[in-house]
mmCIF file of C-alpha atoms and ligand atoms in Angstrom:
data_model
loop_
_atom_site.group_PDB
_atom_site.id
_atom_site.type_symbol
_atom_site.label_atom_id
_atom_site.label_comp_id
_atom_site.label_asym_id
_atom_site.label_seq_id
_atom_site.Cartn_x
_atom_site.Cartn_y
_atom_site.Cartn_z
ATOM 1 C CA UNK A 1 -63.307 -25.601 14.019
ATOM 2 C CA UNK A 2 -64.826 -29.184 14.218
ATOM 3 C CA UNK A 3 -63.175 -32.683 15.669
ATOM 4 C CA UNK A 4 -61.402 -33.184 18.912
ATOM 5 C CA UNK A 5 -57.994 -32.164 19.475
ATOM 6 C CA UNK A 6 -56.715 -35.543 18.393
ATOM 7 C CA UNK A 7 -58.464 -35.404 15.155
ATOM 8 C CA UNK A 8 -57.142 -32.042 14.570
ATOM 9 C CA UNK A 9 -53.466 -33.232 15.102
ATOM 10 C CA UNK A 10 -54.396 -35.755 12.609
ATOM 11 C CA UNK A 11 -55.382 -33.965 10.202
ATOM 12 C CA UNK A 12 -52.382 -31.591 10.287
ATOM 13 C CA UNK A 13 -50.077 -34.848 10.094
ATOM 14 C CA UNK A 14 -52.130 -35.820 6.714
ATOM 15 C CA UNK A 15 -51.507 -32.280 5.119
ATOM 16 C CA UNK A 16 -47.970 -32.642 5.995
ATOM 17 C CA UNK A 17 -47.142 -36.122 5.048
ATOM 18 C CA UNK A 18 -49.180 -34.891 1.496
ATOM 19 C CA UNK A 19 -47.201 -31.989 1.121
ATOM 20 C CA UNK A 20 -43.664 -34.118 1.962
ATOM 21 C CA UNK A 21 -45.334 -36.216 -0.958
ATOM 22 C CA UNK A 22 -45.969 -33.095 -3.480
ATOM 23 C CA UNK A 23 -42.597 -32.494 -2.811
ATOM 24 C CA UNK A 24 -40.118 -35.654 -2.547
ATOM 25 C CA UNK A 25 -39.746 -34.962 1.073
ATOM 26 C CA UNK A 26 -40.065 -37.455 3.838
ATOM 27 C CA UNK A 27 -42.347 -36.360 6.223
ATOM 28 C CA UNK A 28 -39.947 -37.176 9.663
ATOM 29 C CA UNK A 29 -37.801 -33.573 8.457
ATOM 30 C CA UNK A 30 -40.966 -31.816 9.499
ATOM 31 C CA UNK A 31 -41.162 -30.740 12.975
ATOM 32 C CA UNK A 32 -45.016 -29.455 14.434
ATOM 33 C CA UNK A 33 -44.210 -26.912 17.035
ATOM 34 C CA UNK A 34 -47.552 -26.584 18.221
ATOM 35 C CA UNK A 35 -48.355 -22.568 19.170
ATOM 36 C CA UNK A 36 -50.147 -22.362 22.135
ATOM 37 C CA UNK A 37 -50.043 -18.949 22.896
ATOM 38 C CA UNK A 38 -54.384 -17.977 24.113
ATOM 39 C CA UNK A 39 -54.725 -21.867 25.020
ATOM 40 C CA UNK A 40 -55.018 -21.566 28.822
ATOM 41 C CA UNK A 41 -52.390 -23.855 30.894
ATOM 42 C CA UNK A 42 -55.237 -26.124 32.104
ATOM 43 C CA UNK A 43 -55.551 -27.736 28.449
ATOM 44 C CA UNK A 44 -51.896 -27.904 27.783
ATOM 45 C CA UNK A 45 -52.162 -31.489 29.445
ATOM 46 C CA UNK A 46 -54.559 -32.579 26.995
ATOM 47 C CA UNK A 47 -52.246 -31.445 24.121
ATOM 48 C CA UNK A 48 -49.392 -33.630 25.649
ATOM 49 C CA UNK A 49 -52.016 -36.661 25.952
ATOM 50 C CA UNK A 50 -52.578 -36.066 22.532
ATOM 51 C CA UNK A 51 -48.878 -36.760 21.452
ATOM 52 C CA UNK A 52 -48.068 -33.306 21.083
ATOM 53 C CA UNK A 53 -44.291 -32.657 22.183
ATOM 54 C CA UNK A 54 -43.083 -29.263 21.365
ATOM 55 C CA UNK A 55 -44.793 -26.061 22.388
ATOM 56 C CA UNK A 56 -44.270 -22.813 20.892
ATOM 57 C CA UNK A 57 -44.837 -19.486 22.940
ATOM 58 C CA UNK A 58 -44.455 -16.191 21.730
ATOM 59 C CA UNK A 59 -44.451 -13.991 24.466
ATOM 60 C CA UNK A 60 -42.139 -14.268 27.409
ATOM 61 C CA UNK A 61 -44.411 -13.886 30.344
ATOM 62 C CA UNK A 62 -47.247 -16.320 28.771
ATOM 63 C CA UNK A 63 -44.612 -18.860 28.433
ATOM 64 C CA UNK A 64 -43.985 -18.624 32.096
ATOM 65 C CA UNK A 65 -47.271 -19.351 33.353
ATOM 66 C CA UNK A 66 -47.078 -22.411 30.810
ATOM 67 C CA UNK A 67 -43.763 -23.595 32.087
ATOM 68 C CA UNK A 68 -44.940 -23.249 35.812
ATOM 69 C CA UNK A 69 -47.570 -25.299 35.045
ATOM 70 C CA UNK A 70 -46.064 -28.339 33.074
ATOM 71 C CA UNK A 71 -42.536 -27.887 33.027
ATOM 72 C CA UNK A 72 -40.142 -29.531 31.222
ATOM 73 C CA UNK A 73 -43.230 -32.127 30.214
ATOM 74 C CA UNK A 74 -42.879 -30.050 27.200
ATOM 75 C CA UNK A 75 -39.869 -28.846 24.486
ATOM 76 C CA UNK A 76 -40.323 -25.565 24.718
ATOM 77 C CA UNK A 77 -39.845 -22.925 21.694
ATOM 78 C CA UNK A 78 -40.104 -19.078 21.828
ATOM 79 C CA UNK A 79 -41.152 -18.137 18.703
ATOM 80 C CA UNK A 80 -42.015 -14.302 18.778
ATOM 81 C CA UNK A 81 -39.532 -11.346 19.333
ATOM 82 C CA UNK A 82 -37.386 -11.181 22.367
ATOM 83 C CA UNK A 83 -36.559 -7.969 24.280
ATOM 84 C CA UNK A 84 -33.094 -8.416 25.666
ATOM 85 C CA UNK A 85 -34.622 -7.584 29.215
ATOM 86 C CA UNK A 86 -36.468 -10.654 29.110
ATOM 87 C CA UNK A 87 -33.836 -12.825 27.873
ATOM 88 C CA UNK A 88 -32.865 -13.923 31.385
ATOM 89 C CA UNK A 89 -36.110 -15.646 32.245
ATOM 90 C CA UNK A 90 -35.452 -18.282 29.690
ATOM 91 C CA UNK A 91 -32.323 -19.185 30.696
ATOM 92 C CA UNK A 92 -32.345 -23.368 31.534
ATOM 93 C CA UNK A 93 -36.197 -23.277 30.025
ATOM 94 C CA UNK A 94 -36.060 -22.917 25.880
ATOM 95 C CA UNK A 95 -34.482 -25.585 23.862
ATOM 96 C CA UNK A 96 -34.411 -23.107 20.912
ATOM 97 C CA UNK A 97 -35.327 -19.548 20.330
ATOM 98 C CA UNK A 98 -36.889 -18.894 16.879
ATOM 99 C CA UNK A 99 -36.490 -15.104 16.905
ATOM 100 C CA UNK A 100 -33.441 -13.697 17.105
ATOM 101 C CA UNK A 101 -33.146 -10.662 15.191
ATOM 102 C CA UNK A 102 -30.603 -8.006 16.710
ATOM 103 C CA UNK A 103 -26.405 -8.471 17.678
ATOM 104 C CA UNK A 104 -27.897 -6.938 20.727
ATOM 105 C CA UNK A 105 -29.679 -9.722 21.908
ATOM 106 C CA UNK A 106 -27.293 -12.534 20.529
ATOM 107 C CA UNK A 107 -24.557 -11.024 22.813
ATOM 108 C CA UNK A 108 -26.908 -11.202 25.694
ATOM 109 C CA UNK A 109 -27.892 -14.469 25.231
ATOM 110 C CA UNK A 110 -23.969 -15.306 24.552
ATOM 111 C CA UNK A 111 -23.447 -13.784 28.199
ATOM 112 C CA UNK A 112 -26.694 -15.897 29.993
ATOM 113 C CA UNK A 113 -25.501 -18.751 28.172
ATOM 114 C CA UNK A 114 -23.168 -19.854 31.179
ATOM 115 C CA UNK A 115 -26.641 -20.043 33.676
ATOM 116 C CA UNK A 116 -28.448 -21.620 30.419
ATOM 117 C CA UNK A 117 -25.854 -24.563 30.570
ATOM 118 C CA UNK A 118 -25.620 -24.982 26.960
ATOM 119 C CA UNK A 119 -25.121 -22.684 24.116
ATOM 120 C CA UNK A 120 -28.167 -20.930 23.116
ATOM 121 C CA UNK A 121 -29.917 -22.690 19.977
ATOM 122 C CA UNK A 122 -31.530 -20.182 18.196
ATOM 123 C CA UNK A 123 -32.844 -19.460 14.278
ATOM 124 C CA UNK A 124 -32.068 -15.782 13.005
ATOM 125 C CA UNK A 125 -35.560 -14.244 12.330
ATOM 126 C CA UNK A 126 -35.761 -12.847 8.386
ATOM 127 C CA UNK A 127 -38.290 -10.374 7.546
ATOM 128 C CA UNK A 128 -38.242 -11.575 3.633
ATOM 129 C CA UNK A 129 -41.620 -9.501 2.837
ATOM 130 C CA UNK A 130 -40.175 -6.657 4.179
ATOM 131 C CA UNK A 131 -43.231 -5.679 5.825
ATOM 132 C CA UNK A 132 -42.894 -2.863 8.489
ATOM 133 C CA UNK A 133 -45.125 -4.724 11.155
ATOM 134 C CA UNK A 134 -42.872 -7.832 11.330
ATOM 135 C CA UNK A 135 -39.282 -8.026 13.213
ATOM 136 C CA UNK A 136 -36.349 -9.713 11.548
ATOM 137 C CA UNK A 137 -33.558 -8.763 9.456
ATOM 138 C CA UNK A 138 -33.071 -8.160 5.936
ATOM 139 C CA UNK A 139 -32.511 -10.608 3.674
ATOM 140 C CA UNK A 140 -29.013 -8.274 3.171
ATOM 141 C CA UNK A 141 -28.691 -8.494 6.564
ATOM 142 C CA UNK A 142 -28.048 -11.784 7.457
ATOM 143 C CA UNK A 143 -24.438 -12.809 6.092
ATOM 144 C CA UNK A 144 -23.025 -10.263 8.168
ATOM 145 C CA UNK A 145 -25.154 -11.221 11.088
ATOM 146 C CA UNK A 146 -23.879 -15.138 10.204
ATOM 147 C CA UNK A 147 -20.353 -13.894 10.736
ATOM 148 C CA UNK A 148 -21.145 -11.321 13.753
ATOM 149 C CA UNK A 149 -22.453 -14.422 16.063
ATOM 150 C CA UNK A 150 -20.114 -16.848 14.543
ATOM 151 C CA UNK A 151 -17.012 -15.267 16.869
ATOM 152 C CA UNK A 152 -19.989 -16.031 20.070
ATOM 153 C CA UNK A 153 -19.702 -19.502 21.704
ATOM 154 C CA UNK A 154 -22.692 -19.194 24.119
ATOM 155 C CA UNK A 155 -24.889 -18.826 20.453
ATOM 156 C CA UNK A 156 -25.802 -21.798 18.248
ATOM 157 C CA UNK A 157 -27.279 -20.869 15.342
ATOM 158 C CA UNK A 158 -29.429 -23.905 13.512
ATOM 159 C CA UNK A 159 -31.168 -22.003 10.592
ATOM 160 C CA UNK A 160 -33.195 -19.414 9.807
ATOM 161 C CA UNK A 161 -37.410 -18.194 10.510
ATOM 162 C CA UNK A 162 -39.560 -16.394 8.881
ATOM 163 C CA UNK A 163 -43.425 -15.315 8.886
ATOM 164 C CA UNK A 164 -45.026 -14.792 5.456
ATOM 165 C CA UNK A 165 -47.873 -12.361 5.345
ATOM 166 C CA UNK A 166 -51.058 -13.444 5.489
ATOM 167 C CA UNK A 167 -52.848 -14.338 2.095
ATOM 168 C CA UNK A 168 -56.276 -15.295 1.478
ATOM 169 C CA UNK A 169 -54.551 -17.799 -1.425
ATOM 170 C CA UNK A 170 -51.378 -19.232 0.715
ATOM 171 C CA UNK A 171 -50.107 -20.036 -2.634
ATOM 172 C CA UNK A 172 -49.292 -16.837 -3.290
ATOM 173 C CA UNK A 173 -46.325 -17.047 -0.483
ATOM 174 C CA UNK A 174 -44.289 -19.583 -1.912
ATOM 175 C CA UNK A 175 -42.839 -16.753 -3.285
ATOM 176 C CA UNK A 176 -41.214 -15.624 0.496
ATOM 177 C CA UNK A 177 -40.552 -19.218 1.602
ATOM 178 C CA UNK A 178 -38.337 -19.984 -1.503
ATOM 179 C CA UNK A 179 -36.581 -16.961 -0.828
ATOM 180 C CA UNK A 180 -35.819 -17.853 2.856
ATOM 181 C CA UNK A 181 -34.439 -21.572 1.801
ATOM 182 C CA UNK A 182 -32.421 -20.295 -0.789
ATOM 183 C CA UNK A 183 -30.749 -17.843 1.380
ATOM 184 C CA UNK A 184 -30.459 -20.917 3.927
ATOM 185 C CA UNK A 185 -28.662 -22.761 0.820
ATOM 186 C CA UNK A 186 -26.204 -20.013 0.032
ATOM 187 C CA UNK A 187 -25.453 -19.466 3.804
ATOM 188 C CA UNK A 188 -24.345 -22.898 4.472
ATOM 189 C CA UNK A 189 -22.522 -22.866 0.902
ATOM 190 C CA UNK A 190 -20.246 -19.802 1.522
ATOM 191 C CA UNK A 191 -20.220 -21.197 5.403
ATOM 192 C CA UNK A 192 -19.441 -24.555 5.805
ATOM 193 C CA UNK A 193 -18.585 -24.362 9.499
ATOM 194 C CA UNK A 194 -22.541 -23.361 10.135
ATOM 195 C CA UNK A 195 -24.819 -26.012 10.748
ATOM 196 C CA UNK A 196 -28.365 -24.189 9.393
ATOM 197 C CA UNK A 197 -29.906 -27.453 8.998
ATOM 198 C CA UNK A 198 -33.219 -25.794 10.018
ATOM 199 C CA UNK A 199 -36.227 -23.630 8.117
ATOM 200 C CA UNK A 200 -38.949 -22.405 10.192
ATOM 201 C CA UNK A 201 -41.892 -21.062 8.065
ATOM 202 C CA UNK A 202 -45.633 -21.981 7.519
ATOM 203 C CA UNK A 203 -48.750 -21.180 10.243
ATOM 204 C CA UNK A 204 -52.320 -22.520 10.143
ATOM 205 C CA UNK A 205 -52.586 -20.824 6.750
ATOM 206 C CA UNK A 206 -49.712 -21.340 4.461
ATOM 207 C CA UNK A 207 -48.082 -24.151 6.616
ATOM 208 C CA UNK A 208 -48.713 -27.036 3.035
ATOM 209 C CA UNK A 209 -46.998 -24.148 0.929
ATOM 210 C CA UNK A 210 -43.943 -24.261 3.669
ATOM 211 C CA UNK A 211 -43.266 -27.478 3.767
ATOM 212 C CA UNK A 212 -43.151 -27.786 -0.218
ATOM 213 C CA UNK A 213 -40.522 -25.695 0.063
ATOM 214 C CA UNK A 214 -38.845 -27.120 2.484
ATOM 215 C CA UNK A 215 -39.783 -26.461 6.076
ATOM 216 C CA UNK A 216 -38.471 -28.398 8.951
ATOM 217 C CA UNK A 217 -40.649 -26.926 11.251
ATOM 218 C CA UNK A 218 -43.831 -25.772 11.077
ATOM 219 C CA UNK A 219 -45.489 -23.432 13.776
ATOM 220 C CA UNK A 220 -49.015 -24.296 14.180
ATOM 221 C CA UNK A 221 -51.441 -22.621 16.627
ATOM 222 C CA UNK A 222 -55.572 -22.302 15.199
ATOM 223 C CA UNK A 223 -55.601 -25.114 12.889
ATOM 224 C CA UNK A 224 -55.039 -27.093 16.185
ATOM 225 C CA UNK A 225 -56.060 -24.794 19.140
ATOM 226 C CA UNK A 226 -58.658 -22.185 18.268
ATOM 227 C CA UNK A 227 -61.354 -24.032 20.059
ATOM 228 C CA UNK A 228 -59.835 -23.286 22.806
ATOM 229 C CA UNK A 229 -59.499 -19.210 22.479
ATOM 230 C CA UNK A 230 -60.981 -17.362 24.788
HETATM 231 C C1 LIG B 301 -49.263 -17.163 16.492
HETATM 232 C C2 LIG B 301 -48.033 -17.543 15.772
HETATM 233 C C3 LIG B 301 -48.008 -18.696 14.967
HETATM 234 C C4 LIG B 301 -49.203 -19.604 14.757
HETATM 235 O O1 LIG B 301 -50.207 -18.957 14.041
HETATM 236 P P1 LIG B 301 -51.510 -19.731 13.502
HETATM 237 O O2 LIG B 301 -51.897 -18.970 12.304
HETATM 238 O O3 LIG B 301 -52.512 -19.667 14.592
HETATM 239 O O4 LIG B 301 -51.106 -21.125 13.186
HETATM 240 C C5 LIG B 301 -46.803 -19.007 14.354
HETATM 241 N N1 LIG B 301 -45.703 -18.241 14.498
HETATM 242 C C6 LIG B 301 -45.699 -17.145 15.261
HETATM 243 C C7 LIG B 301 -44.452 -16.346 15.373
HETATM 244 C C8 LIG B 301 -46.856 -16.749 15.926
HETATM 245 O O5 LIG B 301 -46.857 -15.647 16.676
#
């Protein structure tokens, strides 16, 4: 990885606003949750001098150490999977949870939401590859998830996530992104009362591909960060 930081962040902008281009979108839809998950809390004040706003976490206890640090200098996002026993240590801390993949958890976080002071905004995870290794429901899944949460009022769901898998060619997951909007696009047609305004989907590798197809947030950790793993 070459540059400074700034000229990372940069760079990341120009590949976005190019891909909005590419694809008739404008470039403000697309949110850069930058994943600092291995970036020790000592350089997360150079990432907000930067101009970077929104940090992305994706375990629980990691995020922790983060938040003791900087606080609410930060939006914070937890983007990886959530065991309900953890749930209550983000209560007043997340402003959205990327992951949520089980009734189990929703109605958990439905229950903290009172402490959280808000309803929880969350995206329901998708596993659209279908690959063993990655949490998230089934494509199938998710309209009877949509109606499951719909009856909880301490859950606000704002769209849907997904991980592709990794491909040397990032073309080649287009494929699992299209899927994942146009499941977004029949969920909010056969449900007007949801609001799933968002689709998060594209890392370091595939994030161009994403936002083609429609992204509104893209998670980014090495393209911005790996100089910084230990
Ligand atoms: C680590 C991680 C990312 C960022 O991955 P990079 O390839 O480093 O950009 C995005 N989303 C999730 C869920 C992650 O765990």
């Amino acid at each position: 990885m070459t540059g400074t930081l700034k000229e990372r962040i940069a760079k990341v902008h120009q590949r976005i606003v190019a891909a909005c281009r590419r694809a008739g979108r404008d470039p403000s839809e697309v949110k850069v949750v930058a994943v600092t998950k291995m970036v020790a809390a000592e350089h997360l004040t150079d990432a907000l001098n930067c101009g970077l706003t929104v940090f992305g976490e994706n375990r629980v206890q990691e995020f922790l150490k983060k938040y003791e640090a900087i606080g609410k200098a930060a939006e914070w996002h937890l983007i990886g999977h959530l065991q309900s026993n953890k749930a209550k240590y983000l209560v007043g801390k997340v402003a959205l949870i990327h992951s949520l993949d089980s009734l189990k958890l929703a109605k958990l976080l439905d229950k903290l939401s009172v402490a959280h002071g808000a309803p929880w905004r969350v995206l329901v995870q998708v596993n659209v590859s279908g690959e063993k290794t990655k949490f998230g429901l089934s494509p199938e899944e998710v309209p009877g998830f949509l109606d499951a949460v719909q009856d909880l009022p301490g859950i606000e769901i704002c769209g849907l996530m997904t991980m592709a898998p990794y491909e040397e060619d990032p073309e080649r997951t287009r494929p699992v992104f299209r899927s994942l909007r146009q499941l977004r696009d029949e969920m909010a047609r056969s449900r007007h009362y949801l609001n799933l305004e968002h689709l998060s989907m594209g890392m370091t590798n595939d994030f161009e591909v994403a936002v083609e197809e429609g992204a509104t947030m893209v998670r980014i950790g090495s393209a911005l960060f790996s100089d910084y793993y230990n």
